[in-house]
Amino acid sequence: MTQVVVLDYGSGNVRSAVRALESAGAHVTLTSGRDAALEAEGLVIPGVGAFNAVMEALERVEGHDIVRTRHQQNKPTLGICVGQQILFQSGTEHGITTSGVALWPGTVTHLNAPVVPHMGWNTVTPAPGSAMFAGVENEHFYFVHSYAAHTPVPGALNTTSTHGEQFIAAVEDGPTWATQFHPEKSGDAGLTLLTNWLKHVRSKEKQ
């Protein structure tokens, strides 16, 4: 059974992420421990709330360094919602710009849309060759957010969605994957996506 750590740094949606990953077939540990997070076959970074608050909490458990180290070591990580946003260079909310993990270039900014937050089910346009969306290319996923990244990650598979404007809905960058939506709240489509991620984790273990 694939060993997965959900990083417990104070984010609000950890329990639903744990349950969804267990349903997908993972053995899940919820912990803030650095060694466990570094050594896990797969690591999940959930995220709910403001960009700057998530970064402050993540840095308290050295999560920013854990993510960078795992990427360098080709160990799979999955960021969810603000867990995707913080992987970019920075985020700007209410006129305040906060540095992110800076794995990818680009700034997370407010969605330019008639109705914000973007809350509810929406389709995505997967990147050609996406392993993340295998079998769920035309499904709906559940979004809850007012901010998003708009700059495609160079050299990665960038999946987009549209709410007022086009934004980055998911990224597959080697070992590091991320989604702006919540797979753990996206029903059968989300469960399939998490199953695809676990396949990705196991493929890295064999390399």
PDB file of C-alpha atoms in Angstrom:
ATOM      1  CA  MET A   1       0.000   0.000   0.000  1.00  0.00           C
ATOM      2  CA  THR A   2       1.359   3.435  -0.955  1.00  0.00           C
ATOM      3  CA  GLN A   3       2.581   5.424   2.052  1.00  0.00           C
ATOM      4  CA  VAL A   4       1.366   9.043   1.965  1.00  0.00           C
ATOM      5  CA  VAL A   5       1.877  11.895   4.413  1.00  0.00           C
ATOM      6  CA  VAL A   6      -0.612  14.760   4.588  1.00  0.00           C
ATOM      7  CA  LEU A   7       1.342  17.674   6.016  1.00  0.00           C
ATOM      8  CA  ASP A   8      -0.411  18.934   9.150  1.00  0.00           C
ATOM      9  CA  TYR A   9       0.521  22.602   9.440  1.00  0.00           C
ATOM     10  CA  GLY A  10      -2.869  24.014  10.504  1.00  0.00           C
ATOM     11  CA  SER A  11      -4.797  23.951   7.227  1.00  0.00           C
ATOM     12  CA  GLY A  12      -8.545  23.429   7.499  1.00  0.00           C
ATOM     13  CA  ASN A  13      -9.270  20.604   5.042  1.00  0.00           C
ATOM     14  CA  VAL A  14      -6.844  17.923   6.175  1.00  0.00           C
ATOM     15  CA  ARG A  15      -9.387  15.367   7.401  1.00  0.00           C
ATOM     16  CA  SER A  16     -11.328  15.292   4.134  1.00  0.00           C
ATOM     17  CA  ALA A  17      -8.042  14.940   2.236  1.00  0.00           C
ATOM     18  CA  VAL A  18      -6.994  12.041   4.471  1.00  0.00           C
ATOM     19  CA  ARG A  19     -10.315  10.229   3.975  1.00  0.00           C
ATOM     20  CA  ALA A  20     -10.251  10.709   0.188  1.00  0.00           C
ATOM     21  CA  LEU A  21      -6.677   9.414  -0.092  1.00  0.00           C
ATOM     22  CA  GLU A  22      -7.551   6.382   2.025  1.00  0.00           C
ATOM     23  CA  SER A  23     -10.521   5.715  -0.263  1.00  0.00           C
ATOM     24  CA  ALA A  24      -8.130   5.866  -3.225  1.00  0.00           C
ATOM     25  CA  GLY A  25      -6.006   3.147  -1.620  1.00  0.00           C
ATOM     26  CA  ALA A  26      -3.274   4.970   0.289  1.00  0.00           C
ATOM     27  CA  HIS A  27      -1.979   4.397   3.796  1.00  0.00           C
ATOM     28  CA  VAL A  28      -2.121   7.961   5.163  1.00  0.00           C
ATOM     29  CA  THR A  29      -0.267   9.589   8.048  1.00  0.00           C
ATOM     30  CA  LEU A  30      -1.236  13.085   9.203  1.00  0.00           C
ATOM     31  CA  THR A  31       1.830  14.753  10.683  1.00  0.00           C
ATOM     32  CA  SER A  32       3.876  17.941  10.804  1.00  0.00           C
ATOM     33  CA  GLY A  33       7.108  15.963  11.192  1.00  0.00           C
ATOM     34  CA  ARG A  34       9.865  17.015   8.809  1.00  0.00           C
ATOM     35  CA  ASP A  35      11.509  13.593   8.525  1.00  0.00           C
ATOM     36  CA  ALA A  36       8.230  11.814   7.834  1.00  0.00           C
ATOM     37  CA  ALA A  37       7.296  14.380   5.191  1.00  0.00           C
ATOM     38  CA  LEU A  38      10.677  14.114   3.488  1.00  0.00           C
ATOM     39  CA  GLU A  39      10.763  10.319   3.502  1.00  0.00           C
ATOM     40  CA  ALA A  40       7.141   9.567   2.528  1.00  0.00           C
ATOM     41  CA  GLU A  41       6.484   7.950  -0.829  1.00  0.00           C
ATOM     42  CA  GLY A  42       3.954  10.725  -1.479  1.00  0.00           C
ATOM     43  CA  LEU A  43       3.347  14.068   0.262  1.00  0.00           C
ATOM     44  CA  VAL A  44       0.140  16.138   0.134  1.00  0.00           C
ATOM     45  CA  ILE A  45       0.071  19.876   0.900  1.00  0.00           C
ATOM     46  CA  PRO A  46      -3.550  20.935   1.501  1.00  0.00           C
ATOM     47  CA  GLY A  47      -4.432  24.593   1.728  1.00  0.00           C
ATOM     48  CA  VAL A  48      -7.396  26.707   2.825  1.00  0.00           C
ATOM     49  CA  GLY A  49      -7.382  30.433   3.548  1.00  0.00           C
ATOM     50  CA  ALA A  50      -5.226  33.401   2.657  1.00  0.00           C
ATOM     51  CA  PHE A  51      -1.923  32.970   0.803  1.00  0.00           C
ATOM     52  CA  ASN A  52       0.127  34.828   3.442  1.00  0.00           C
ATOM     53  CA  ALA A  53      -1.432  32.920   6.362  1.00  0.00           C
ATOM     54  CA  VAL A  54      -0.800  29.570   4.678  1.00  0.00           C
ATOM     55  CA  MET A  55       2.822  30.512   3.959  1.00  0.00           C
ATOM     56  CA  GLU A  56       3.403  31.604   7.557  1.00  0.00           C
ATOM     57  CA  ALA A  57       1.985  28.332   8.873  1.00  0.00           C
ATOM     58  CA  LEU A  58       3.888  26.270   6.299  1.00  0.00           C
ATOM     59  CA  GLU A  59       7.186  27.928   7.171  1.00  0.00           C
ATOM     60  CA  ARG A  60       6.695  27.127  10.870  1.00  0.00           C
ATOM     61  CA  VAL A  61       6.997  23.414  10.024  1.00  0.00           C
ATOM     62  CA  GLU A  62       9.675  24.035   7.349  1.00  0.00           C
ATOM     63  CA  GLY A  63       7.177  23.022   4.682  1.00  0.00           C
ATOM     64  CA  HIS A  64       8.639  25.373   2.078  1.00  0.00           C
ATOM     65  CA  ASP A  65      12.007  23.632   2.339  1.00  0.00           C
ATOM     66  CA  ILE A  66      10.393  20.175   2.396  1.00  0.00           C
ATOM     67  CA  VAL A  67       8.584  20.856  -0.887  1.00  0.00           C
ATOM     68  CA  ARG A  68      11.719  22.168  -2.623  1.00  0.00           C
ATOM     69  CA  THR A  69      13.816  19.253  -1.348  1.00  0.00           C
ATOM     70  CA  ARG A  70      11.302  16.647  -2.489  1.00  0.00           C
ATOM     71  CA  HIS A  71      11.113  18.239  -5.936  1.00  0.00           C
ATOM     72  CA  GLN A  72      14.902  18.167  -6.240  1.00  0.00           C
ATOM     73  CA  GLN A  73      14.953  14.523  -5.126  1.00  0.00           C
ATOM     74  CA  ASN A  74      12.192  13.537  -7.599  1.00  0.00           C
ATOM     75  CA  LYS A  75       9.791  12.585  -4.782  1.00  0.00           C
ATOM     76  CA  PRO A  76       6.076  13.133  -5.532  1.00  0.00           C
ATOM     77  CA  THR A  77       4.179  15.979  -3.888  1.00  0.00           C
ATOM     78  CA  LEU A  78       0.563  17.048  -4.458  1.00  0.00           C
ATOM     79  CA  GLY A  79      -0.600  20.585  -3.614  1.00  0.00           C
ATOM     80  CA  ILE A  80      -4.334  21.257  -3.233  1.00  0.00           C
ATOM     81  CA  CYS A  81      -6.073  24.653  -3.603  1.00  0.00           C
ATOM     82  CA  VAL A  82      -3.865  27.203  -1.769  1.00  0.00           C
ATOM     83  CA  GLY A  83      -1.427  24.295  -1.658  1.00  0.00           C
ATOM     84  CA  GLN A  84      -1.058  24.884  -5.398  1.00  0.00           C
ATOM     85  CA  GLN A  85      -0.935  28.675  -5.134  1.00  0.00           C
ATOM     86  CA  ILE A  86       1.965  28.753  -2.678  1.00  0.00           C
ATOM     87  CA  LEU A  87       4.143  26.804  -5.125  1.00  0.00           C
ATOM     88  CA  PHE A  88       4.351  29.945  -7.268  1.00  0.00           C
ATOM     89  CA  GLN A  89       6.786  32.829  -6.783  1.00  0.00           C
ATOM     90  CA  SER A  90       4.390  35.037  -4.828  1.00  0.00           C
ATOM     91  CA  GLY A  91       0.784  35.890  -4.038  1.00  0.00           C
ATOM     92  CA  THR A  92      -0.879  39.304  -3.849  1.00  0.00           C
ATOM     93  CA  GLU A  93      -3.954  39.759  -1.656  1.00  0.00           C
ATOM     94  CA  HIS A  94      -5.434  43.083  -0.500  1.00  0.00           C
ATOM     95  CA  GLY A  95      -2.400  44.947  -1.770  1.00  0.00           C
ATOM     96  CA  ILE A  96       0.056  42.769   0.152  1.00  0.00           C
ATOM     97  CA  THR A  97       2.524  40.588  -1.765  1.00  0.00           C
ATOM     98  CA  THR A  98       3.890  37.512   0.006  1.00  0.00           C
ATOM     99  CA  SER A  99       6.710  35.286  -1.204  1.00  0.00           C
ATOM    100  CA  GLY A 100       5.705  31.707  -1.955  1.00  0.00           C
ATOM    101  CA  VAL A 101       7.707  28.495  -2.113  1.00  0.00           C
ATOM    102  CA  ALA A 102       8.891  29.795  -5.509  1.00  0.00           C
ATOM    103  CA  LEU A 103       9.081  26.429  -7.183  1.00  0.00           C
ATOM    104  CA  TRP A 104       7.438  28.098 -10.191  1.00  0.00           C
ATOM    105  CA  PRO A 105       7.464  31.666 -11.600  1.00  0.00           C
ATOM    106  CA  GLY A 106       4.354  33.823 -11.507  1.00  0.00           C
ATOM    107  CA  THR A 107       2.176  35.696  -9.014  1.00  0.00           C
ATOM    108  CA  VAL A 108      -1.184  34.522  -7.705  1.00  0.00           C
ATOM    109  CA  THR A 109      -3.708  37.356  -8.065  1.00  0.00           C
ATOM    110  CA  HIS A 110      -7.425  38.056  -7.671  1.00  0.00           C
ATOM    111  CA  LEU A 111      -9.748  36.470 -10.211  1.00  0.00           C
ATOM    112  CA  ASN A 112     -11.202  38.971 -12.659  1.00  0.00           C
ATOM    113  CA  ALA A 113     -14.739  37.596 -12.710  1.00  0.00           C
ATOM    114  CA  PRO A 114     -18.306  38.905 -12.259  1.00  0.00           C
ATOM    115  CA  VAL A 115     -18.827  36.657  -9.232  1.00  0.00           C
ATOM    116  CA  VAL A 116     -16.069  35.928  -6.709  1.00  0.00           C
ATOM    117  CA  PRO A 117     -15.362  33.593  -5.038  1.00  0.00           C
ATOM    118  CA  HIS A 118     -15.453  30.996  -7.770  1.00  0.00           C
ATOM    119  CA  MET A 119     -17.460  28.414  -5.850  1.00  0.00           C
ATOM    120  CA  GLY A 120     -18.896  25.221  -7.267  1.00  0.00           C
ATOM    121  CA  TRP A 121     -18.412  22.737 -10.074  1.00  0.00           C
ATOM    122  CA  ASN A 122     -16.498  23.593 -13.234  1.00  0.00           C
ATOM    123  CA  THR A 123     -14.845  21.816 -16.125  1.00  0.00           C
ATOM    124  CA  VAL A 124     -11.155  21.966 -16.935  1.00  0.00           C
ATOM    125  CA  THR A 125      -9.092  21.745 -20.110  1.00  0.00           C
ATOM    126  CA  PRO A 126      -6.378  19.170 -19.414  1.00  0.00           C
ATOM    127  CA  ALA A 127      -2.965  19.503 -21.006  1.00  0.00           C
ATOM    128  CA  PRO A 128      -2.376  16.984 -23.815  1.00  0.00           C
ATOM    129  CA  GLY A 129      -0.821  13.831 -22.393  1.00  0.00           C
ATOM    130  CA  SER A 130      -1.968  14.542 -18.849  1.00  0.00           C
ATOM    131  CA  ALA A 131      -1.627  11.573 -16.499  1.00  0.00           C
ATOM    132  CA  MET A 132      -3.493  13.417 -13.767  1.00  0.00           C
ATOM    133  CA  PHE A 133      -6.731  13.598 -15.748  1.00  0.00           C
ATOM    134  CA  ALA A 134      -6.587  10.165 -17.404  1.00  0.00           C
ATOM    135  CA  GLY A 135     -10.174   8.924 -17.545  1.00  0.00           C
ATOM    136  CA  VAL A 136     -11.705  12.178 -16.243  1.00  0.00           C
ATOM    137  CA  GLU A 137     -10.820  14.610 -19.025  1.00  0.00           C
ATOM    138  CA  ASN A 138     -14.413  15.848 -19.425  1.00  0.00           C
ATOM    139  CA  GLU A 139     -15.538  15.739 -15.796  1.00  0.00           C
ATOM    140  CA  HIS A 140     -16.422  18.571 -13.409  1.00  0.00           C
ATOM    141  CA  PHE A 141     -14.330  19.411 -10.332  1.00  0.00           C
ATOM    142  CA  TYR A 142     -15.161  21.430  -7.223  1.00  0.00           C
ATOM    143  CA  PHE A 143     -13.597  24.886  -6.835  1.00  0.00           C
ATOM    144  CA  VAL A 144     -13.655  27.362  -3.938  1.00  0.00           C
ATOM    145  CA  HIS A 145     -11.269  30.280  -4.482  1.00  0.00           C
ATOM    146  CA  SER A 146     -10.980  34.000  -5.162  1.00  0.00           C
ATOM    147  CA  TYR A 147      -7.347  33.999  -6.300  1.00  0.00           C
ATOM    148  CA  ALA A 148      -5.444  31.998  -8.889  1.00  0.00           C
ATOM    149  CA  ALA A 149      -2.244  31.705 -10.881  1.00  0.00           C
ATOM    150  CA  HIS A 150      -2.426  32.799 -14.499  1.00  0.00           C
ATOM    151  CA  THR A 151       1.126  32.148 -15.708  1.00  0.00           C
ATOM    152  CA  PRO A 152       1.757  28.667 -17.178  1.00  0.00           C
ATOM    153  CA  VAL A 153       4.610  26.792 -15.533  1.00  0.00           C
ATOM    154  CA  PRO A 154       7.478  26.456 -18.067  1.00  0.00           C
ATOM    155  CA  GLY A 155       8.181  22.863 -19.094  1.00  0.00           C
ATOM    156  CA  ALA A 156       5.175  21.500 -17.204  1.00  0.00           C
ATOM    157  CA  LEU A 157       1.739  20.225 -18.206  1.00  0.00           C
ATOM    158  CA  ASN A 158      -0.632  23.096 -17.439  1.00  0.00           C
ATOM    159  CA  THR A 159      -4.362  22.446 -17.171  1.00  0.00           C
ATOM    160  CA  THR A 160      -6.671  25.472 -17.328  1.00  0.00           C
ATOM    161  CA  SER A 161     -10.209  26.414 -16.361  1.00  0.00           C
ATOM    162  CA  THR A 162     -12.257  29.570 -16.878  1.00  0.00           C
ATOM    163  CA  HIS A 163     -14.248  31.702 -14.447  1.00  0.00           C
ATOM    164  CA  GLY A 164     -14.416  35.212 -15.828  1.00  0.00           C
ATOM    165  CA  GLU A 165     -10.920  34.633 -17.154  1.00  0.00           C
ATOM    166  CA  GLN A 166      -8.668  31.670 -17.815  1.00  0.00           C
ATOM    167  CA  PHE A 167      -6.507  30.509 -14.904  1.00  0.00           C
ATOM    168  CA  ILE A 168      -4.231  27.606 -14.010  1.00  0.00           C
ATOM    169  CA  ALA A 169      -6.418  24.782 -12.676  1.00  0.00           C
ATOM    170  CA  ALA A 170      -3.698  22.131 -12.310  1.00  0.00           C
ATOM    171  CA  VAL A 171       0.006  21.561 -12.939  1.00  0.00           C
ATOM    172  CA  GLU A 172       2.061  18.422 -13.551  1.00  0.00           C
ATOM    173  CA  ASP A 173       5.736  19.301 -13.159  1.00  0.00           C
ATOM    174  CA  GLY A 174       7.769  16.101 -12.926  1.00  0.00           C
ATOM    175  CA  PRO A 175       7.312  14.765  -9.385  1.00  0.00           C
ATOM    176  CA  THR A 176       5.258  17.765  -8.257  1.00  0.00           C
ATOM    177  CA  TRP A 177       1.557  17.949  -9.091  1.00  0.00           C
ATOM    178  CA  ALA A 178      -1.014  20.486  -7.912  1.00  0.00           C
ATOM    179  CA  THR A 179      -4.684  21.385  -8.315  1.00  0.00           C
ATOM    180  CA  GLN A 180      -6.522  24.644  -7.718  1.00  0.00           C
ATOM    181  CA  PHE A 181      -9.745  22.683  -7.163  1.00  0.00           C
ATOM    182  CA  HIS A 182     -10.434  20.191  -4.377  1.00  0.00           C
ATOM    183  CA  PRO A 183     -10.187  16.583  -5.596  1.00  0.00           C
ATOM    184  CA  GLU A 184     -11.262  15.392  -2.145  1.00  0.00           C
ATOM    185  CA  LYS A 185     -14.593  17.230  -2.653  1.00  0.00           C
ATOM    186  CA  SER A 186     -15.028  16.286  -6.326  1.00  0.00           C
ATOM    187  CA  GLY A 187     -16.817  12.961  -6.012  1.00  0.00           C
ATOM    188  CA  ASP A 188     -15.897  10.075  -8.284  1.00  0.00           C
ATOM    189  CA  ALA A 189     -13.870  12.310 -10.616  1.00  0.00           C
ATOM    190  CA  GLY A 190     -11.746  13.498  -7.711  1.00  0.00           C
ATOM    191  CA  LEU A 191     -11.281   9.942  -6.471  1.00  0.00           C
ATOM    192  CA  THR A 192     -10.065   8.889  -9.926  1.00  0.00           C
ATOM    193  CA  LEU A 193      -7.656  11.824  -9.989  1.00  0.00           C
ATOM    194  CA  LEU A 194      -6.221  10.839  -6.585  1.00  0.00           C
ATOM    195  CA  THR A 195      -5.911   7.265  -7.819  1.00  0.00           C
ATOM    196  CA  ASN A 196      -3.972   8.591 -10.813  1.00  0.00           C
ATOM    197  CA  TRP A 197      -1.700  10.493  -8.437  1.00  0.00           C
ATOM    198  CA  LEU A 198      -1.031   7.341  -6.410  1.00  0.00           C
ATOM    199  CA  LYS A 199      -0.067   5.568  -9.647  1.00  0.00           C
ATOM    200  CA  HIS A 200       2.328   8.451 -10.283  1.00  0.00           C
ATOM    201  CA  VAL A 201       3.768   8.014  -6.767  1.00  0.00           C
ATOM    202  CA  ARG A 202       4.331   4.303  -7.307  1.00  0.00           C
ATOM    203  CA  SER A 203       5.986   4.926 -10.695  1.00  0.00           C
ATOM    204  CA  LYS A 204       8.517   7.226  -9.014  1.00  0.00           C
ATOM    205  CA  GLU A 205       9.253   4.589  -6.388  1.00  0.00           C
ATOM    206  CA  LYS A 206      10.256   2.169  -9.158  1.00  0.00           C
ATOM    207  CA  GLN A 207      12.705   4.595 -10.784  1.00  0.00           C
TER     208      GLN A 207
END
